[in-house]
mmCIF file of C-alpha atoms in Angstrom:
data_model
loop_
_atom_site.group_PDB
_atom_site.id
_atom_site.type_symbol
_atom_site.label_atom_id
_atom_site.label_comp_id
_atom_site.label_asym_id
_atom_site.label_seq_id
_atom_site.Cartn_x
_atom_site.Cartn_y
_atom_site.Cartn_z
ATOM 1 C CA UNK K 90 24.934 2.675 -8.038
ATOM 2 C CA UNK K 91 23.714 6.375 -7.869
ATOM 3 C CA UNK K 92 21.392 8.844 -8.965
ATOM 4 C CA UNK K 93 20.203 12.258 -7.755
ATOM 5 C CA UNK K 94 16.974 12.876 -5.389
ATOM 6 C CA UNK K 95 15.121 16.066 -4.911
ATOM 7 C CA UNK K 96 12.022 17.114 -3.526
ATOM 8 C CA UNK K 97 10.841 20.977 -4.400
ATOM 9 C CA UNK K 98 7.586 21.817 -2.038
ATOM 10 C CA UNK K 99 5.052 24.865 -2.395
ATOM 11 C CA UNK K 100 2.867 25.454 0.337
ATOM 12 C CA UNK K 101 -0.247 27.960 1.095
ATOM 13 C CA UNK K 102 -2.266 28.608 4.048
ATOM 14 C CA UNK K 103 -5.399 30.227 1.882
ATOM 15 C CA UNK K 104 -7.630 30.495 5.087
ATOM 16 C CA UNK K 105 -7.209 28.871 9.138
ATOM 17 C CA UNK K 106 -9.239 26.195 7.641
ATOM 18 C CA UNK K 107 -7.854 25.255 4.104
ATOM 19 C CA UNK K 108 -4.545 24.310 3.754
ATOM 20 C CA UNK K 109 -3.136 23.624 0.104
ATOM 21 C CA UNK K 110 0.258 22.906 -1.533
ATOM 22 C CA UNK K 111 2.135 21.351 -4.843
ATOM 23 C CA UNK K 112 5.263 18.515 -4.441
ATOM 24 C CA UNK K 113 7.710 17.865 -7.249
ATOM 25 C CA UNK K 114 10.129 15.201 -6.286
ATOM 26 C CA UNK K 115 12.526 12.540 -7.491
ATOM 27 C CA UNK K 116 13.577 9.679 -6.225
ATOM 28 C CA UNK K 117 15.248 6.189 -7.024
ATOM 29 C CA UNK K 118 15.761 2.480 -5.852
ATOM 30 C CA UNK K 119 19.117 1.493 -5.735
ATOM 31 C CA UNK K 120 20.837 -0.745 -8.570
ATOM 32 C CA UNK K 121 23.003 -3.435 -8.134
ATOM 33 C CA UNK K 122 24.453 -6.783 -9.757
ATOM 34 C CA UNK K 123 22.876 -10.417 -10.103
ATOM 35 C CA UNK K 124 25.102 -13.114 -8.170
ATOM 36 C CA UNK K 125 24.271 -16.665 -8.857
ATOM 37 C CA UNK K 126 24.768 -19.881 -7.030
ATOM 38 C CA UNK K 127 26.619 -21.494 -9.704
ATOM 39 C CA UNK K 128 28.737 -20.066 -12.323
ATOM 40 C CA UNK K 129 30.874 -17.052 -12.587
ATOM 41 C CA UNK K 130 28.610 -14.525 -14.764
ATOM 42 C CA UNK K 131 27.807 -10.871 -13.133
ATOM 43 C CA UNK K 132 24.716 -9.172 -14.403
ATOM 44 C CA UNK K 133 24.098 -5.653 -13.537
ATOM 45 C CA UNK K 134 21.144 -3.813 -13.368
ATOM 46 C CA UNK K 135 20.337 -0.211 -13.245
ATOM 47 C CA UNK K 136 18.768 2.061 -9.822
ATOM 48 C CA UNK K 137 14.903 2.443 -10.678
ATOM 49 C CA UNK K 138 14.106 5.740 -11.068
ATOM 50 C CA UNK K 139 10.677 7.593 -10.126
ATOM 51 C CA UNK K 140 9.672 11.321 -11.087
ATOM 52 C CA UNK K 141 6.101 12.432 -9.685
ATOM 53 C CA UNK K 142 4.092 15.429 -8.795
ATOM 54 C CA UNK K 143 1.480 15.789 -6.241
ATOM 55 C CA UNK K 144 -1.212 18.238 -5.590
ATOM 56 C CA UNK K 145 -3.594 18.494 -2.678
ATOM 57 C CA UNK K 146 -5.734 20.024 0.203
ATOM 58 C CA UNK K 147 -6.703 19.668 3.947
ATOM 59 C CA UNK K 148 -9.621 21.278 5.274
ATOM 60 C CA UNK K 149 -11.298 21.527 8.828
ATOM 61 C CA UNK K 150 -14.468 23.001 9.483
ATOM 62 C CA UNK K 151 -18.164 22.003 10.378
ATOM 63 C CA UNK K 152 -20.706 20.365 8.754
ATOM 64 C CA UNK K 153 -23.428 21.497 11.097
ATOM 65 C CA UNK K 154 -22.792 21.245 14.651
ATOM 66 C CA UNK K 155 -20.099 18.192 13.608
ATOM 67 C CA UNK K 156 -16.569 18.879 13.018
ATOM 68 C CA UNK K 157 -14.761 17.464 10.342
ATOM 69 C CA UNK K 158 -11.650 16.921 8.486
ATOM 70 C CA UNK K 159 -10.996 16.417 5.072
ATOM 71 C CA UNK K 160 -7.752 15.427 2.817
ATOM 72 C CA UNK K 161 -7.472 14.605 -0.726
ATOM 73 C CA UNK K 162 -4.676 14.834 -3.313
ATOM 74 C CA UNK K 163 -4.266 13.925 -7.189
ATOM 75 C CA UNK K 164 -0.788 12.853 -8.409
ATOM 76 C CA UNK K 165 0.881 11.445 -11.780
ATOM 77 C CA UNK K 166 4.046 9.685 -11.969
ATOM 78 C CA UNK K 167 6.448 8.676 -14.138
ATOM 79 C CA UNK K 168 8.790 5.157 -13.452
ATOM 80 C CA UNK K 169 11.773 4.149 -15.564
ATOM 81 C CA UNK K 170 14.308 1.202 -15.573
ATOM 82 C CA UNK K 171 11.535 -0.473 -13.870
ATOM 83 C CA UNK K 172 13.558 -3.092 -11.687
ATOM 84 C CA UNK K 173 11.894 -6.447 -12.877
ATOM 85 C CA UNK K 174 12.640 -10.100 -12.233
ATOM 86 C CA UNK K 175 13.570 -12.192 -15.481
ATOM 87 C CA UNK K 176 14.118 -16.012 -16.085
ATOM 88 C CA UNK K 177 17.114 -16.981 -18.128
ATOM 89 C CA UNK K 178 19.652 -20.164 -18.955
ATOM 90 C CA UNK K 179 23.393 -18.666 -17.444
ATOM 91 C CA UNK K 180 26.178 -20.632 -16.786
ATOM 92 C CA UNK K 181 24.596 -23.901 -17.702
ATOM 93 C CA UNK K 182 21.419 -23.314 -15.382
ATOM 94 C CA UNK K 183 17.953 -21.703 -14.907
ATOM 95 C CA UNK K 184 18.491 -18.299 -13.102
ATOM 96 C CA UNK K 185 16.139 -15.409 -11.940
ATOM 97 C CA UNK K 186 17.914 -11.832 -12.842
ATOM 98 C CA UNK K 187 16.813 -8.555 -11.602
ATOM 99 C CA UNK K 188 16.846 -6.264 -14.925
ATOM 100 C CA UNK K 189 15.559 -2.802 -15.870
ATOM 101 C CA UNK K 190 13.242 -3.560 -18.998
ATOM 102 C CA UNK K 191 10.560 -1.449 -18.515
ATOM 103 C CA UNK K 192 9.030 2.138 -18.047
ATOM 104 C CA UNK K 193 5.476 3.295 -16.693
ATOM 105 C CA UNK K 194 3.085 6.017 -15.846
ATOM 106 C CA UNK K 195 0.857 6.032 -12.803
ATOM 107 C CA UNK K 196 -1.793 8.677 -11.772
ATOM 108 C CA UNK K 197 -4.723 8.553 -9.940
ATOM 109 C CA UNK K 198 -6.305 10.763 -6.558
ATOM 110 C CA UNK K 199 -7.302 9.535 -2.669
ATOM 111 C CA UNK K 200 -9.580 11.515 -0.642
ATOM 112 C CA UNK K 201 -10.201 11.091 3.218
ATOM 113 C CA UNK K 202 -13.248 12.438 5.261
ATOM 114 C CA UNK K 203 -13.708 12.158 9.222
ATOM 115 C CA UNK K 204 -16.580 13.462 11.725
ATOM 116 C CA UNK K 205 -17.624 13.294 14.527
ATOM 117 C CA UNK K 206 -21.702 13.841 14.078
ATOM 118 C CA UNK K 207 -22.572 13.552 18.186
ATOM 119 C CA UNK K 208 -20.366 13.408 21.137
ATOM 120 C CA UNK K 209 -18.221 10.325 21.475
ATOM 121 C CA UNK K 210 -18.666 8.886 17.765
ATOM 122 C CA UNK K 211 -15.916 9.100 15.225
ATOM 123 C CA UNK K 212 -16.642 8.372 11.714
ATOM 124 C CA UNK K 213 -13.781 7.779 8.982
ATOM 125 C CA UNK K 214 -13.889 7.232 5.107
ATOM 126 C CA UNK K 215 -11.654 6.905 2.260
ATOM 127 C CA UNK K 216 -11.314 5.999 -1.522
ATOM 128 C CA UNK K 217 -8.751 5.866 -3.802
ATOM 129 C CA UNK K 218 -7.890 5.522 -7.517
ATOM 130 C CA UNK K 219 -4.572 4.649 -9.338
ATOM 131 C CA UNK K 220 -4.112 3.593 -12.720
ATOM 132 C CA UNK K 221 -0.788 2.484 -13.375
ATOM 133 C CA UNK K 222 0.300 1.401 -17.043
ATOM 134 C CA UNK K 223 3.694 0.406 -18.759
ATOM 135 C CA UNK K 224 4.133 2.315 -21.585
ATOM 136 C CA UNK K 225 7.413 0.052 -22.551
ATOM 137 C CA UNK K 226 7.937 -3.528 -21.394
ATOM 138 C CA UNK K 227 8.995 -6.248 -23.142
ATOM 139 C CA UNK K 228 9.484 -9.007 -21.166
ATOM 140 C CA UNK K 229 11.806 -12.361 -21.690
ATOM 141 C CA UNK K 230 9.887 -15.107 -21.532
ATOM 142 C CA UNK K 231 11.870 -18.586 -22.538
ATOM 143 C CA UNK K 232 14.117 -16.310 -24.557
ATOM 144 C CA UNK K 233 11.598 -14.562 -26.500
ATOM 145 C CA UNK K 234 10.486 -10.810 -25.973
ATOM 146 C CA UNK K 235 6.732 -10.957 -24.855
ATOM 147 C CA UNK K 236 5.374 -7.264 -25.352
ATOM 148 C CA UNK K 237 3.480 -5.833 -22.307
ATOM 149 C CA UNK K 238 3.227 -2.295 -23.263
ATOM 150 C CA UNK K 239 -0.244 -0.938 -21.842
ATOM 151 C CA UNK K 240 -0.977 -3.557 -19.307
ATOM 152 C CA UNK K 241 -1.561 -2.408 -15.943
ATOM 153 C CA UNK K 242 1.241 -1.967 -13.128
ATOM 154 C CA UNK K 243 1.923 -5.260 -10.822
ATOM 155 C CA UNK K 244 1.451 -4.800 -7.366
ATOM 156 C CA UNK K 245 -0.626 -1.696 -7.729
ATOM 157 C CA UNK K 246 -4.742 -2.460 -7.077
ATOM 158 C CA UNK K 247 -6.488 0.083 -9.283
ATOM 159 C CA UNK K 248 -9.084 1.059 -6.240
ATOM 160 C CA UNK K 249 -8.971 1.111 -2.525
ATOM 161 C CA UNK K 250 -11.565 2.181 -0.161
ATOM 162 C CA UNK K 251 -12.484 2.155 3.750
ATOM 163 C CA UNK K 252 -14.484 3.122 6.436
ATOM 164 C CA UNK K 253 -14.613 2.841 10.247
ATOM 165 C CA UNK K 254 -16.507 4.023 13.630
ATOM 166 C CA UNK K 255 -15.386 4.332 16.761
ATOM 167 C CA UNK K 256 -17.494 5.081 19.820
ATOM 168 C CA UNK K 257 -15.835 6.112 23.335
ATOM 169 C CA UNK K 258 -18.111 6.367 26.442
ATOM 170 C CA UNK K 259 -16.556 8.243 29.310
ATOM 171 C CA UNK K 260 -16.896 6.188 32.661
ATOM 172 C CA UNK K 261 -16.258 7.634 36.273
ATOM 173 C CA UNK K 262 -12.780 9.446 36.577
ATOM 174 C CA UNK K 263 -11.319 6.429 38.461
ATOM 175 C CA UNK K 264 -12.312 4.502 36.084
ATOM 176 C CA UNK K 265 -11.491 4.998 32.690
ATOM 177 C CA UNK K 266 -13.526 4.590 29.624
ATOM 178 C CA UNK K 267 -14.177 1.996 26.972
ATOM 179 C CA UNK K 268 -14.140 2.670 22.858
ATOM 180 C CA UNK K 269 -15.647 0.114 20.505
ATOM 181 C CA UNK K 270 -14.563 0.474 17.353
ATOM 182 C CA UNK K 271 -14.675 -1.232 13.832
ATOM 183 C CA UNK K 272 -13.087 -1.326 10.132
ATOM 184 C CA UNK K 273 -13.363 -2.514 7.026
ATOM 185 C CA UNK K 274 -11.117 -2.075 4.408
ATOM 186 C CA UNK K 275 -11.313 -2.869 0.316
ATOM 187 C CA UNK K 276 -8.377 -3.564 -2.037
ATOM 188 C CA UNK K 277 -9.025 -4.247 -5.944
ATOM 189 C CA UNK K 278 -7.560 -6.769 -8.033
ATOM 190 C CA UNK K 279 -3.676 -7.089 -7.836
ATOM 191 C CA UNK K 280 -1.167 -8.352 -10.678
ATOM 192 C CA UNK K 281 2.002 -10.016 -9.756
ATOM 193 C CA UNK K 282 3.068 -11.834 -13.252
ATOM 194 C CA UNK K 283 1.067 -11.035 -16.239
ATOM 195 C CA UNK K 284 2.460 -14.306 -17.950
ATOM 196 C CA UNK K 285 0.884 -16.597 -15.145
ATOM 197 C CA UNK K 286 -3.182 -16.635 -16.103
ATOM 198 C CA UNK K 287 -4.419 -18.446 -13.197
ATOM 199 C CA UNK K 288 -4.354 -17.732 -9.439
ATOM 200 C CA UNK K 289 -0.866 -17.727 -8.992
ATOM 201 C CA UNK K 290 -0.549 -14.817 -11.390
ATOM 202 C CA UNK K 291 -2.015 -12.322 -8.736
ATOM 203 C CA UNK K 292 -4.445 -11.786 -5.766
ATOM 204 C CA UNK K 293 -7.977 -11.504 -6.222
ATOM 205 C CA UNK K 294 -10.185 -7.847 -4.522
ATOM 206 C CA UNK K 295 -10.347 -8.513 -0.954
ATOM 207 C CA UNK K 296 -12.498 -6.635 2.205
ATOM 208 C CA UNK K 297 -10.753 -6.885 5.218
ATOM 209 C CA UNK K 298 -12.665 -6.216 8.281
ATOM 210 C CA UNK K 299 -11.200 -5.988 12.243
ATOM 211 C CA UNK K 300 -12.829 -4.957 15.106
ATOM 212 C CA UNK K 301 -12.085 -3.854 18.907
ATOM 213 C CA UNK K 302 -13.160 -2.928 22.666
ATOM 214 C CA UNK K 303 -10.378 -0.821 24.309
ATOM 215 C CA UNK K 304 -10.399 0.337 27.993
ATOM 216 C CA UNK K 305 -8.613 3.265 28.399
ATOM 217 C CA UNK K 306 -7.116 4.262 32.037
ATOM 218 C CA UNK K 307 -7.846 1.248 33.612
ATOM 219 C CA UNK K 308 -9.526 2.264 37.306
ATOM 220 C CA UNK K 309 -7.354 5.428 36.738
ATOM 221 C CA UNK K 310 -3.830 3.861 36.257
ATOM 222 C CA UNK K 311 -1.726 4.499 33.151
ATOM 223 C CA UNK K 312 -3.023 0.819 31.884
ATOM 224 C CA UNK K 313 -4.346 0.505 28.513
ATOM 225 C CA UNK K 314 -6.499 -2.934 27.973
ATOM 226 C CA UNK K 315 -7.731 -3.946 24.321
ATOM 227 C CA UNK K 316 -9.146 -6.738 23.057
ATOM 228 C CA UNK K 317 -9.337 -7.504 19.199
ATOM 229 C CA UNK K 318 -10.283 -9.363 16.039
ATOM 230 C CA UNK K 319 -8.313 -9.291 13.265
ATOM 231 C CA UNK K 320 -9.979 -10.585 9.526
ATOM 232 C CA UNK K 321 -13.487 -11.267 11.572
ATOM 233 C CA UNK K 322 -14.635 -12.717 8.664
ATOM 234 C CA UNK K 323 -11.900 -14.762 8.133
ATOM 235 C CA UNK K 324 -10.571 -14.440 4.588
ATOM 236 C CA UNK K 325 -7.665 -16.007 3.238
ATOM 237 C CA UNK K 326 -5.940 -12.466 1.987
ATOM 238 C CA UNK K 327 -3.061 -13.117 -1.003
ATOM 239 C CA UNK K 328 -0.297 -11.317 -0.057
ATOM 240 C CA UNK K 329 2.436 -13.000 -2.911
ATOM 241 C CA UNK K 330 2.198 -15.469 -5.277
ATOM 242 C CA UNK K 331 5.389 -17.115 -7.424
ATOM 243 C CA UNK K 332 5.637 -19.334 -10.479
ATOM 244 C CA UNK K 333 8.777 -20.673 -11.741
ATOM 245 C CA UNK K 334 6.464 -24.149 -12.755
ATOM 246 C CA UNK K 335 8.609 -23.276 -16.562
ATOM 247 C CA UNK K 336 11.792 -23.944 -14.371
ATOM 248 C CA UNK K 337 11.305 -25.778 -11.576
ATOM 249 C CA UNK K 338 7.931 -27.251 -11.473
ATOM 250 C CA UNK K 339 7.150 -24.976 -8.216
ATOM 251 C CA UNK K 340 4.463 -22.443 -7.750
ATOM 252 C CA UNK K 341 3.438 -20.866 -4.357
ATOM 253 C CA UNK K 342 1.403 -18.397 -2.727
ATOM 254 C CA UNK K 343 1.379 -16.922 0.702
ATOM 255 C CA UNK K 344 -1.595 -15.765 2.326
ATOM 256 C CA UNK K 345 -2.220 -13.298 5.259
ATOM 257 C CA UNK K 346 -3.192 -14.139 8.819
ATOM 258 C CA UNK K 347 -6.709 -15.997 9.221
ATOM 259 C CA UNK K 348 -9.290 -14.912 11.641
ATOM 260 C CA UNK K 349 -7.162 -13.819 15.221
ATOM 261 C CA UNK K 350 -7.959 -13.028 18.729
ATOM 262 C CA UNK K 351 -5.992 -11.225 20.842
ATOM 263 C CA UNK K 352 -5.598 -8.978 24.022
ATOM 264 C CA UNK K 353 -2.884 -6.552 24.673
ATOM 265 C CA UNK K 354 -2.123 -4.709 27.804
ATOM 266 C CA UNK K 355 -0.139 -1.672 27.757
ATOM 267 C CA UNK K 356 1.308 0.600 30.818
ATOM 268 C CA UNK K 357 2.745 3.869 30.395
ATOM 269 C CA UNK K 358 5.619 4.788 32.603
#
């Protein structure tokens, strides 16, 4: 399968410190055909087909005596032929196609701020906003259309946010130094299957959290030493969930890593 791509980019330097351009682009997800263990039946379905437009800034400057950095951007997108899986009796069995039944609109805005208030400290923060909507779907469900038209985007959590620190102290030259640093990260609410209703229909909001000591430079060598926790409050993150209990009797989810410790070493040649 084909279909054309372009991306059409205006850019504009309004001052040293502001930076601010425009994107048009179009893209696409390649189509393809539905095999199936049994039978001989060939389904096709279309590429998936995304047209969007982006506008934005950057910015550097000082807020007082701190420097800072600052990023944000709106866009508004339009999907069609989303790619979408479908359950259906073929050749004498239950089969999951890949079909093109629906179209959607997504728009929304992210913004990123970083500073460093006093020497050594590095602050970072971000938020961001999607909402994502089908404005056509109609989905088979045991052979009968099941209208979805206005419900939100699977995959897509309608709000995102973070922050982190990191603080570096500077040790003798033949030394190195240490950073200490720390995140935390929020995702909303995401959809997989808005025919499921309980948990294996999609993955609740989440805050992910990980934190780290790194010495840099180790007694002056081109070692790098960190040691790390990953999910420190251990949460049991949803990263997929699947339901074919209408088929099959089976429903799953998979979850993200629990609470890890680690240490990594790395030399630079």
């Amino acid at each position: 399968s084909k279909a054309p791509s372009w991306n059409l980019n205006l850019e504009y330097q309004v001052q040293d410190n502001l930076f601010v351009y425009g994107t048009i682009r179009k893209g696409f997800k390649g189509g393809g055909f539905n095999q199936f263990a049994t039978g001989t039946t060939f389904v096709t379905y279309k590429p998936e087909k995304l047209k969007d437009m982006e506008v934005g800034l950057k910015a550097q400057g000082r807020l007082g005596e701190a420097p800072y950095r600052f990023t944000a951007a709106l866009f508004n997108g339009r999907y069609k032929d989303i790619q979408t899986n479908q359950a259906a009796f073929i050749d004498g069995a239950h089969q999951s196609l890949l079909l093109n039944p629906a179209r959607a609109k997504v728009k929304g805005g992210e913004a990123e701020l970083t500073t460093a208030p006093v020497p050594g400290l590095e602050l970072n923060g971000y938020y961001g906003l999607t909402d994502g909507k089908y404005d056509n779907f109609f989905l088979l469900v045991a052979g009968t259309p099941l209208d979805l038209t206005g419900k939100r985007l699977v995959g897509v959590p309608r709000t995102t946010y973070g922050a982190s620190a990191a603080y570096t102290v500077q040790m003798a030259e033949d030394v190195g130094s240490l950073t200490f640093s720390i995140n935390a990260n929020y995702r909303g609410r995401i959809i997989f299957d808005h025919t499921v209703p309980d948990e294996f229909g999609g993955a609740p909001s989440l805050t992910l959290a990980d934190t780290s000591v790194t010495w840099n430079n180790v007694m002056g060598k081109p070692l790098t030493a960190m040691a790390y926790i990953r999910n420190l409050t251990d949460k049991d993150p949803v990263l997929q969930a699947g339901d074919i209990r209408g088929q099959l009797a089976v429903a799953n989810r998979l979850f993200g890593p629990p609470r890890t410790y680690g240490l990594e070493l790395t030399y630079r040649f």
